[in-house]
Short mmCIF file of N, CA and C in Angstrom, two decimals:
data_model
loop_
_atom_site.label_atom_id
_atom_site.label_comp_id
_atom_site.label_asym_id
_atom_site.label_seq_id
_atom_site.Cartn_x
_atom_site.Cartn_y
_atom_site.Cartn_z
N MET O 1 0.84 -1.19 0.00
CA MET O 1 0.00 0.00 0.00
C MET O 1 0.88 1.25 0.00
N ALA O 2 0.53 2.22 -0.79
CA ALA O 2 1.31 3.46 -0.89
C ALA O 2 1.22 4.25 0.41
N THR O 3 2.38 4.70 0.89
CA THR O 3 2.43 5.52 2.10
C THR O 3 2.68 6.96 1.70
N PRO O 4 1.81 7.89 2.08
CA PRO O 4 1.99 9.29 1.67
C PRO O 4 3.14 9.97 2.41
N ILE O 5 3.79 10.89 1.73
CA ILE O 5 4.79 11.78 2.30
C ILE O 5 4.14 13.16 2.30
N VAL O 6 3.98 13.76 3.48
CA VAL O 6 3.28 15.04 3.57
C VAL O 6 4.22 16.16 3.99
N MET O 7 3.83 17.39 3.65
CA MET O 7 4.59 18.58 4.05
C MET O 7 4.48 18.71 5.56
N PRO O 8 5.62 18.65 6.28
CA PRO O 8 5.57 18.75 7.74
C PRO O 8 5.34 20.19 8.20
N ARG O 9 4.77 20.33 9.40
CA ARG O 9 4.63 21.64 10.04
C ARG O 9 5.87 21.82 10.90
N LEU O 10 6.74 22.75 10.54
CA LEU O 10 8.01 22.95 11.23
C LEU O 10 7.94 24.03 12.29
N GLY O 11 6.80 24.61 12.49
CA GLY O 11 6.61 25.64 13.50
C GLY O 11 5.13 25.93 13.67
N ASP O 12 4.79 26.58 14.76
CA ASP O 12 3.38 26.86 15.04
C ASP O 12 2.71 27.71 13.97
N PHE O 13 3.46 28.59 13.34
CA PHE O 13 2.87 29.53 12.40
C PHE O 13 3.18 29.20 10.94
N MET O 14 3.82 28.06 10.69
CA MET O 14 4.14 27.67 9.32
C MET O 14 2.87 27.24 8.60
N THR O 15 2.65 27.79 7.41
CA THR O 15 1.47 27.44 6.62
C THR O 15 1.85 26.75 5.31
N GLU O 16 3.09 26.92 4.86
CA GLU O 16 3.55 26.34 3.61
C GLU O 16 5.06 26.22 3.63
N GLY O 17 5.60 25.43 2.69
CA GLY O 17 7.04 25.28 2.57
C GLY O 17 7.41 25.01 1.13
N VAL O 18 8.68 25.20 0.82
CA VAL O 18 9.19 24.94 -0.53
C VAL O 18 9.95 23.62 -0.48
N VAL O 19 9.58 22.69 -1.36
CA VAL O 19 10.23 21.38 -1.39
C VAL O 19 11.27 21.35 -2.50
N THR O 20 12.47 20.83 -2.18
CA THR O 20 13.53 20.61 -3.17
C THR O 20 13.96 19.16 -3.04
N TRP O 21 13.64 18.35 -4.02
CA TRP O 21 13.91 16.91 -3.95
C TRP O 21 15.39 16.61 -4.13
N ASN O 22 15.91 15.68 -3.32
CA ASN O 22 17.28 15.17 -3.47
C ASN O 22 17.27 13.90 -4.31
N LYS O 23 16.13 13.27 -4.44
CA LYS O 23 15.94 12.04 -5.22
C LYS O 23 14.91 12.30 -6.31
N SER O 24 14.94 11.45 -7.32
CA SER O 24 13.98 11.56 -8.42
C SER O 24 12.85 10.56 -8.23
N SER O 25 11.74 10.84 -8.86
CA SER O 25 10.62 9.91 -8.84
C SER O 25 11.07 8.61 -9.49
N GLY O 26 10.78 7.48 -8.83
CA GLY O 26 11.20 6.17 -9.34
C GLY O 26 12.46 5.64 -8.70
N ASP O 27 13.17 6.46 -7.93
CA ASP O 27 14.39 6.01 -7.24
C ASP O 27 14.02 5.15 -6.03
N ALA O 28 14.84 4.13 -5.78
CA ALA O 28 14.69 3.32 -4.57
C ALA O 28 15.30 4.09 -3.41
N VAL O 29 14.60 4.12 -2.28
CA VAL O 29 15.09 4.83 -1.10
C VAL O 29 15.07 3.89 0.10
N THR O 30 15.96 4.15 1.05
CA THR O 30 16.00 3.37 2.28
C THR O 30 15.66 4.28 3.45
N ARG O 31 15.16 3.67 4.50
CA ARG O 31 14.75 4.42 5.70
C ARG O 31 15.93 5.25 6.23
N GLY O 32 15.66 6.53 6.54
CA GLY O 32 16.68 7.43 7.07
C GLY O 32 17.45 8.19 6.02
N GLU O 33 17.28 7.85 4.77
CA GLU O 33 17.97 8.53 3.67
C GLU O 33 17.33 9.89 3.41
N PRO O 34 18.14 10.96 3.20
CA PRO O 34 17.56 12.28 2.92
C PRO O 34 16.82 12.28 1.58
N LEU O 35 15.55 12.66 1.62
CA LEU O 35 14.72 12.70 0.41
C LEU O 35 14.66 14.08 -0.20
N ALA O 36 14.47 15.08 0.67
CA ALA O 36 14.21 16.44 0.18
C ALA O 36 14.61 17.45 1.24
N ALA O 37 14.78 18.68 0.79
CA ALA O 37 14.97 19.81 1.70
C ALA O 37 13.66 20.58 1.72
N ILE O 38 13.16 20.86 2.92
CA ILE O 38 11.94 21.64 3.10
C ILE O 38 12.36 22.99 3.64
N GLU O 39 12.01 24.05 2.92
CA GLU O 39 12.40 25.40 3.32
C GLU O 39 11.17 26.19 3.75
N SER O 40 11.24 26.73 4.97
CA SER O 40 10.18 27.61 5.46
C SER O 40 10.76 29.02 5.51
N GLU O 41 10.01 29.96 6.08
CA GLU O 41 10.52 31.33 6.18
C GLU O 41 11.73 31.44 7.09
N LYS O 42 11.84 30.52 8.05
CA LYS O 42 12.89 30.65 9.05
C LYS O 42 13.96 29.57 9.01
N LEU O 43 13.71 28.42 8.39
CA LEU O 43 14.71 27.36 8.42
C LEU O 43 14.59 26.44 7.23
N THR O 44 15.63 25.60 7.07
CA THR O 44 15.63 24.56 6.06
C THR O 44 15.78 23.23 6.79
N TYR O 45 14.93 22.26 6.46
CA TYR O 45 14.85 20.98 7.16
C TYR O 45 15.08 19.86 6.15
N ASP O 46 15.93 18.88 6.51
CA ASP O 46 16.14 17.72 5.66
C ASP O 46 15.09 16.67 5.98
N LEU O 47 14.24 16.37 5.03
CA LEU O 47 13.19 15.37 5.18
C LEU O 47 13.79 14.01 4.85
N GLU O 48 13.72 13.07 5.80
CA GLU O 48 14.28 11.74 5.62
C GLU O 48 13.18 10.74 5.29
N ALA O 49 13.58 9.66 4.61
CA ALA O 49 12.64 8.59 4.27
C ALA O 49 12.19 7.89 5.54
N ALA O 50 10.89 7.72 5.71
CA ALA O 50 10.33 7.06 6.89
C ALA O 50 10.34 5.54 6.72
N GLU O 51 10.50 5.07 5.49
CA GLU O 51 10.51 3.63 5.23
C GLU O 51 11.23 3.35 3.91
N ASP O 52 11.52 2.07 3.68
CA ASP O 52 12.12 1.65 2.42
C ASP O 52 11.03 1.60 1.35
N GLY O 53 11.42 1.85 0.10
CA GLY O 53 10.45 1.76 -0.99
C GLY O 53 10.92 2.50 -2.22
N ILE O 54 10.02 2.68 -3.13
CA ILE O 54 10.25 3.42 -4.37
C ILE O 54 9.58 4.78 -4.20
N LEU O 55 10.33 5.84 -4.47
CA LEU O 55 9.81 7.20 -4.31
C LEU O 55 8.98 7.59 -5.53
N HIS O 56 7.80 8.11 -5.27
CA HIS O 56 6.96 8.70 -6.32
C HIS O 56 6.64 10.12 -5.88
N THR O 57 7.16 11.11 -6.60
CA THR O 57 6.92 12.51 -6.22
C THR O 57 5.63 13.02 -6.86
N VAL O 58 4.91 13.85 -6.11
CA VAL O 58 3.69 14.49 -6.60
C VAL O 58 3.98 15.97 -6.82
N ALA O 59 4.63 16.60 -5.86
CA ALA O 59 4.99 18.02 -5.97
C ALA O 59 6.30 18.15 -6.74
N ASP O 60 6.40 19.14 -7.58
CA ASP O 60 7.63 19.40 -8.31
C ASP O 60 8.67 20.02 -7.40
N SER O 61 9.93 19.82 -7.74
CA SER O 61 11.01 20.45 -6.98
C SER O 61 10.93 21.96 -7.15
N GLY O 62 11.00 22.68 -6.04
CA GLY O 62 10.89 24.13 -6.07
C GLY O 62 9.47 24.64 -5.87
N ALA O 63 8.50 23.72 -5.75
CA ALA O 63 7.10 24.12 -5.57
C ALA O 63 6.83 24.53 -4.13
N THR O 64 5.94 25.49 -3.96
CA THR O 64 5.47 25.90 -2.64
C THR O 64 4.22 25.08 -2.34
N VAL O 65 4.28 24.34 -1.23
CA VAL O 65 3.22 23.38 -0.90
C VAL O 65 2.67 23.69 0.50
N PRO O 66 1.35 23.70 0.67
CA PRO O 66 0.76 23.93 2.00
C PRO O 66 1.09 22.79 2.97
N VAL O 67 1.13 23.10 4.26
CA VAL O 67 1.37 22.11 5.30
C VAL O 67 0.30 21.02 5.21
N ASP O 68 0.72 19.77 5.45
CA ASP O 68 -0.14 18.58 5.43
C ASP O 68 -0.60 18.17 4.04
N GLN O 69 -0.10 18.82 3.00
CA GLN O 69 -0.41 18.43 1.62
C GLN O 69 0.56 17.31 1.21
N VAL O 70 0.11 16.38 0.37
CA VAL O 70 0.93 15.26 -0.06
C VAL O 70 2.03 15.74 -1.01
N LEU O 71 3.28 15.37 -0.67
CA LEU O 71 4.44 15.69 -1.51
C LEU O 71 4.75 14.54 -2.46
N GLY O 72 4.48 13.32 -2.00
CA GLY O 72 4.79 12.13 -2.77
C GLY O 72 4.37 10.89 -2.01
N TYR O 73 4.83 9.72 -2.49
CA TYR O 73 4.47 8.45 -1.87
C TYR O 73 5.67 7.52 -1.84
N PHE O 74 5.68 6.62 -0.83
CA PHE O 74 6.57 5.47 -0.81
C PHE O 74 5.75 4.32 -1.40
N LEU O 75 6.29 3.66 -2.43
CA LEU O 75 5.59 2.56 -3.09
C LEU O 75 6.38 1.27 -2.92
N ALA O 76 5.68 0.14 -2.92
CA ALA O 76 6.32 -1.16 -2.95
C ALA O 76 6.73 -1.44 -4.40
N GLU O 77 7.62 -2.39 -4.60
CA GLU O 77 8.08 -2.75 -5.95
C GLU O 77 6.88 -3.15 -6.80
N GLY O 78 6.71 -2.50 -7.96
CA GLY O 78 5.63 -2.81 -8.89
C GLY O 78 4.30 -2.16 -8.55
N GLU O 79 4.23 -1.44 -7.46
CA GLU O 79 2.98 -0.79 -7.05
C GLU O 79 2.77 0.50 -7.83
N GLU O 80 1.52 0.79 -8.15
CA GLU O 80 1.18 2.02 -8.84
C GLU O 80 0.79 3.09 -7.82
N PRO O 81 1.16 4.35 -8.08
CA PRO O 81 0.77 5.42 -7.15
C PRO O 81 -0.73 5.69 -7.24
N PRO O 82 -1.33 6.15 -6.14
CA PRO O 82 -2.75 6.50 -6.20
C PRO O 82 -2.97 7.69 -7.12
N ALA O 83 -4.14 7.76 -7.70
CA ALA O 83 -4.47 8.89 -8.57
C ALA O 83 -4.63 10.13 -7.70
N ALA O 84 -3.81 11.13 -7.96
CA ALA O 84 -3.87 12.37 -7.17
C ALA O 84 -3.51 13.53 -8.06
N GLU O 85 -4.08 14.67 -7.75
CA GLU O 85 -3.76 15.88 -8.49
C GLU O 85 -2.49 16.50 -7.94
N LYS O 86 -1.76 17.19 -8.80
CA LYS O 86 -0.58 17.92 -8.34
C LYS O 86 -1.04 19.12 -7.53
N PRO O 87 -0.36 19.38 -6.38
CA PRO O 87 -0.75 20.56 -5.62
C PRO O 87 -0.42 21.82 -6.40
N ALA O 88 -1.33 22.75 -6.40
CA ALA O 88 -1.12 24.00 -7.12
C ALA O 88 -0.13 24.85 -6.34
N GLU O 89 0.80 25.44 -7.05
CA GLU O 89 1.74 26.34 -6.39
C GLU O 89 0.98 27.59 -5.99
N ARG O 90 1.13 27.94 -4.73
CA ARG O 90 0.38 29.09 -4.21
C ARG O 90 0.97 30.37 -4.75
N ARG O 91 0.10 31.20 -5.24
CA ARG O 91 0.54 32.49 -5.76
C ARG O 91 -0.26 33.58 -5.07
N VAL O 92 0.42 34.60 -4.69
CA VAL O 92 -0.24 35.72 -4.04
C VAL O 92 -0.70 36.69 -5.11
N ALA O 93 -1.97 37.04 -5.08
CA ALA O 93 -2.51 37.97 -6.06
C ALA O 93 -1.97 39.36 -5.79
N ALA O 94 -1.45 39.98 -6.82
CA ALA O 94 -0.91 41.33 -6.65
C ALA O 94 -2.05 42.32 -6.54
N ARG O 95 -1.92 43.24 -5.65
CA ARG O 95 -2.94 44.28 -5.49
C ARG O 95 -2.74 45.32 -6.58
N SER O 96 -3.80 45.60 -7.30
CA SER O 96 -3.68 46.48 -8.47
C SER O 96 -3.21 47.88 -8.11
N GLU O 97 -3.66 48.41 -6.97
CA GLU O 97 -3.26 49.77 -6.63
C GLU O 97 -1.81 49.87 -6.18
N ARG O 98 -1.19 48.74 -5.84
CA ARG O 98 0.19 48.77 -5.37
C ARG O 98 1.14 48.04 -6.31
N SER O 99 0.66 47.55 -7.42
CA SER O 99 1.48 46.73 -8.30
C SER O 99 2.63 47.51 -8.92
N SER O 100 2.49 48.80 -9.10
CA SER O 100 3.55 49.58 -9.73
C SER O 100 4.61 50.04 -8.73
N ARG O 101 4.31 49.95 -7.42
CA ARG O 101 5.26 50.39 -6.41
C ARG O 101 6.23 49.29 -6.06
N SER O 102 7.47 49.64 -5.82
CA SER O 102 8.42 48.66 -5.31
C SER O 102 8.32 48.66 -3.80
N ALA O 103 8.82 47.59 -3.17
CA ALA O 103 8.74 47.48 -1.72
C ALA O 103 10.13 47.39 -1.12
N PRO O 104 10.81 48.51 -0.97
CA PRO O 104 12.14 48.44 -0.37
C PRO O 104 12.04 48.07 1.09
N SER O 105 13.06 47.34 1.58
CA SER O 105 13.03 46.93 2.97
C SER O 105 13.65 47.99 3.87
N ARG O 106 14.25 48.98 3.30
CA ARG O 106 14.85 50.07 4.07
C ARG O 106 14.44 51.39 3.43
N ARG O 107 14.42 52.44 4.22
CA ARG O 107 14.07 53.75 3.67
C ARG O 107 15.18 54.22 2.73
N ALA O 108 14.78 55.01 1.76
CA ALA O 108 15.74 55.55 0.81
C ALA O 108 16.66 56.54 1.52
N ALA O 109 17.88 56.61 1.05
CA ALA O 109 18.84 57.55 1.64
C ALA O 109 18.32 58.96 1.49
N GLY O 110 18.41 59.73 2.54
CA GLY O 110 17.97 61.12 2.48
C GLY O 110 16.49 61.29 2.76
N SER O 111 15.79 60.21 3.15
CA SER O 111 14.36 60.35 3.43
C SER O 111 14.10 60.96 4.80
N GLY O 112 15.15 61.11 5.60
CA GLY O 112 15.02 61.78 6.88
C GLY O 112 14.75 60.85 8.03
N GLY O 113 14.27 59.66 7.79
CA GLY O 113 13.95 58.73 8.87
C GLY O 113 15.04 57.67 9.03
N PRO O 114 15.04 57.01 10.18
CA PRO O 114 16.01 55.94 10.38
C PRO O 114 15.65 54.74 9.51
N PRO O 115 16.60 53.86 9.23
CA PRO O 115 16.30 52.68 8.42
C PRO O 115 15.31 51.76 9.14
N VAL O 116 14.49 51.07 8.37
CA VAL O 116 13.51 50.14 8.93
C VAL O 116 14.18 48.79 9.12
N ARG O 117 14.14 48.27 10.35
CA ARG O 117 14.68 46.94 10.63
C ARG O 117 13.54 45.94 10.48
N SER O 118 13.81 44.86 9.73
CA SER O 118 12.78 43.85 9.52
C SER O 118 13.42 42.49 9.28
N THR O 119 12.67 41.43 9.51
CA THR O 119 13.16 40.08 9.28
C THR O 119 13.07 39.75 7.79
N PRO O 120 13.84 38.75 7.33
CA PRO O 120 13.75 38.36 5.93
C PRO O 120 12.33 37.93 5.53
N GLY O 121 11.64 37.25 6.43
CA GLY O 121 10.26 36.82 6.13
C GLY O 121 9.33 38.00 5.95
N ALA O 122 9.48 39.02 6.80
CA ALA O 122 8.64 40.22 6.68
C ALA O 122 8.94 40.95 5.38
N ARG O 123 10.21 41.03 5.00
CA ARG O 123 10.57 41.69 3.73
C ARG O 123 9.98 40.94 2.54
N LYS O 124 10.01 39.60 2.60
CA LYS O 124 9.49 38.78 1.50
C LYS O 124 7.98 38.99 1.33
N VAL O 125 7.26 38.94 2.44
CA VAL O 125 5.80 39.13 2.39
C VAL O 125 5.47 40.54 1.91
N ALA O 126 6.17 41.54 2.44
CA ALA O 126 5.91 42.92 2.04
C ALA O 126 6.19 43.11 0.55
N SER O 127 7.27 42.52 0.08
CA SER O 127 7.62 42.63 -1.33
C SER O 127 6.55 41.99 -2.22
N SER O 128 6.08 40.79 -1.83
CA SER O 128 5.08 40.10 -2.65
C SER O 128 3.74 40.82 -2.65
N LEU O 129 3.44 41.57 -1.59
CA LEU O 129 2.18 42.31 -1.51
C LEU O 129 2.30 43.76 -1.95
N GLY O 130 3.52 44.21 -2.26
CA GLY O 130 3.73 45.58 -2.70
C GLY O 130 3.61 46.59 -1.58
N ILE O 131 4.02 46.21 -0.38
CA ILE O 131 3.92 47.09 0.79
C ILE O 131 5.28 47.70 1.09
N ASP O 132 5.32 49.01 1.31
CA ASP O 132 6.53 49.70 1.72
C ASP O 132 6.63 49.58 3.24
N LEU O 133 7.67 48.91 3.74
CA LEU O 133 7.80 48.68 5.17
C LEU O 133 7.95 49.96 5.98
N SER O 134 8.37 51.04 5.35
CA SER O 134 8.47 52.30 6.09
C SER O 134 7.08 52.86 6.43
N ASP O 135 6.03 52.36 5.76
CA ASP O 135 4.66 52.79 6.04
C ASP O 135 3.98 51.94 7.11
N VAL O 136 4.64 50.85 7.54
CA VAL O 136 4.04 49.94 8.51
C VAL O 136 4.31 50.43 9.93
N PRO O 137 3.26 50.63 10.73
CA PRO O 137 3.48 51.05 12.13
C PRO O 137 4.07 49.89 12.93
N THR O 138 4.99 50.18 13.83
CA THR O 138 5.63 49.14 14.63
C THR O 138 5.40 49.38 16.11
N SER O 139 5.46 48.32 16.86
CA SER O 139 5.36 48.44 18.31
C SER O 139 6.73 48.29 18.96
N GLY O 140 7.72 47.97 18.16
CA GLY O 140 9.08 47.79 18.66
C GLY O 140 10.08 48.31 17.65
N ALA O 141 11.30 47.86 17.78
CA ALA O 141 12.36 48.35 16.91
C ALA O 141 12.44 47.59 15.60
N ARG O 142 11.71 46.46 15.48
CA ARG O 142 11.87 45.61 14.31
C ARG O 142 10.52 45.06 13.85
N ILE O 143 10.35 44.97 12.53
CA ILE O 143 9.15 44.39 11.95
C ILE O 143 9.42 42.90 11.77
N THR O 144 8.55 42.07 12.34
CA THR O 144 8.74 40.62 12.23
C THR O 144 7.62 39.97 11.47
#
């Protein structure tokens, strides 16, 4: 019987991760062997094989996959994978009123204000949504 490989939750607030396969679909794998690298906003995790078998990938390498979504399957020799759809890569819809603006993570030189301190994850989200971090109100010294 095919055993699913799912996107792990690597933190309380993780909703998705990027999978990068170390093995190809159809490769034989042994328990404990590194299968893929899972990248979240804060860390990269080596996903190991939970059992021996033949790897069948569902998600493409480099795809952004939601937590608990099937990445692939462990199959027995000669076993066919279950019929499943490929997970859609999540895309953030660009806001039309902000699509023409760039989202710098720091204020421009000569703007008069101190530079904005922010985490890489905050800069990535702000950039994808077209938000200027200098316009975001903060409760501390850093935007997280």
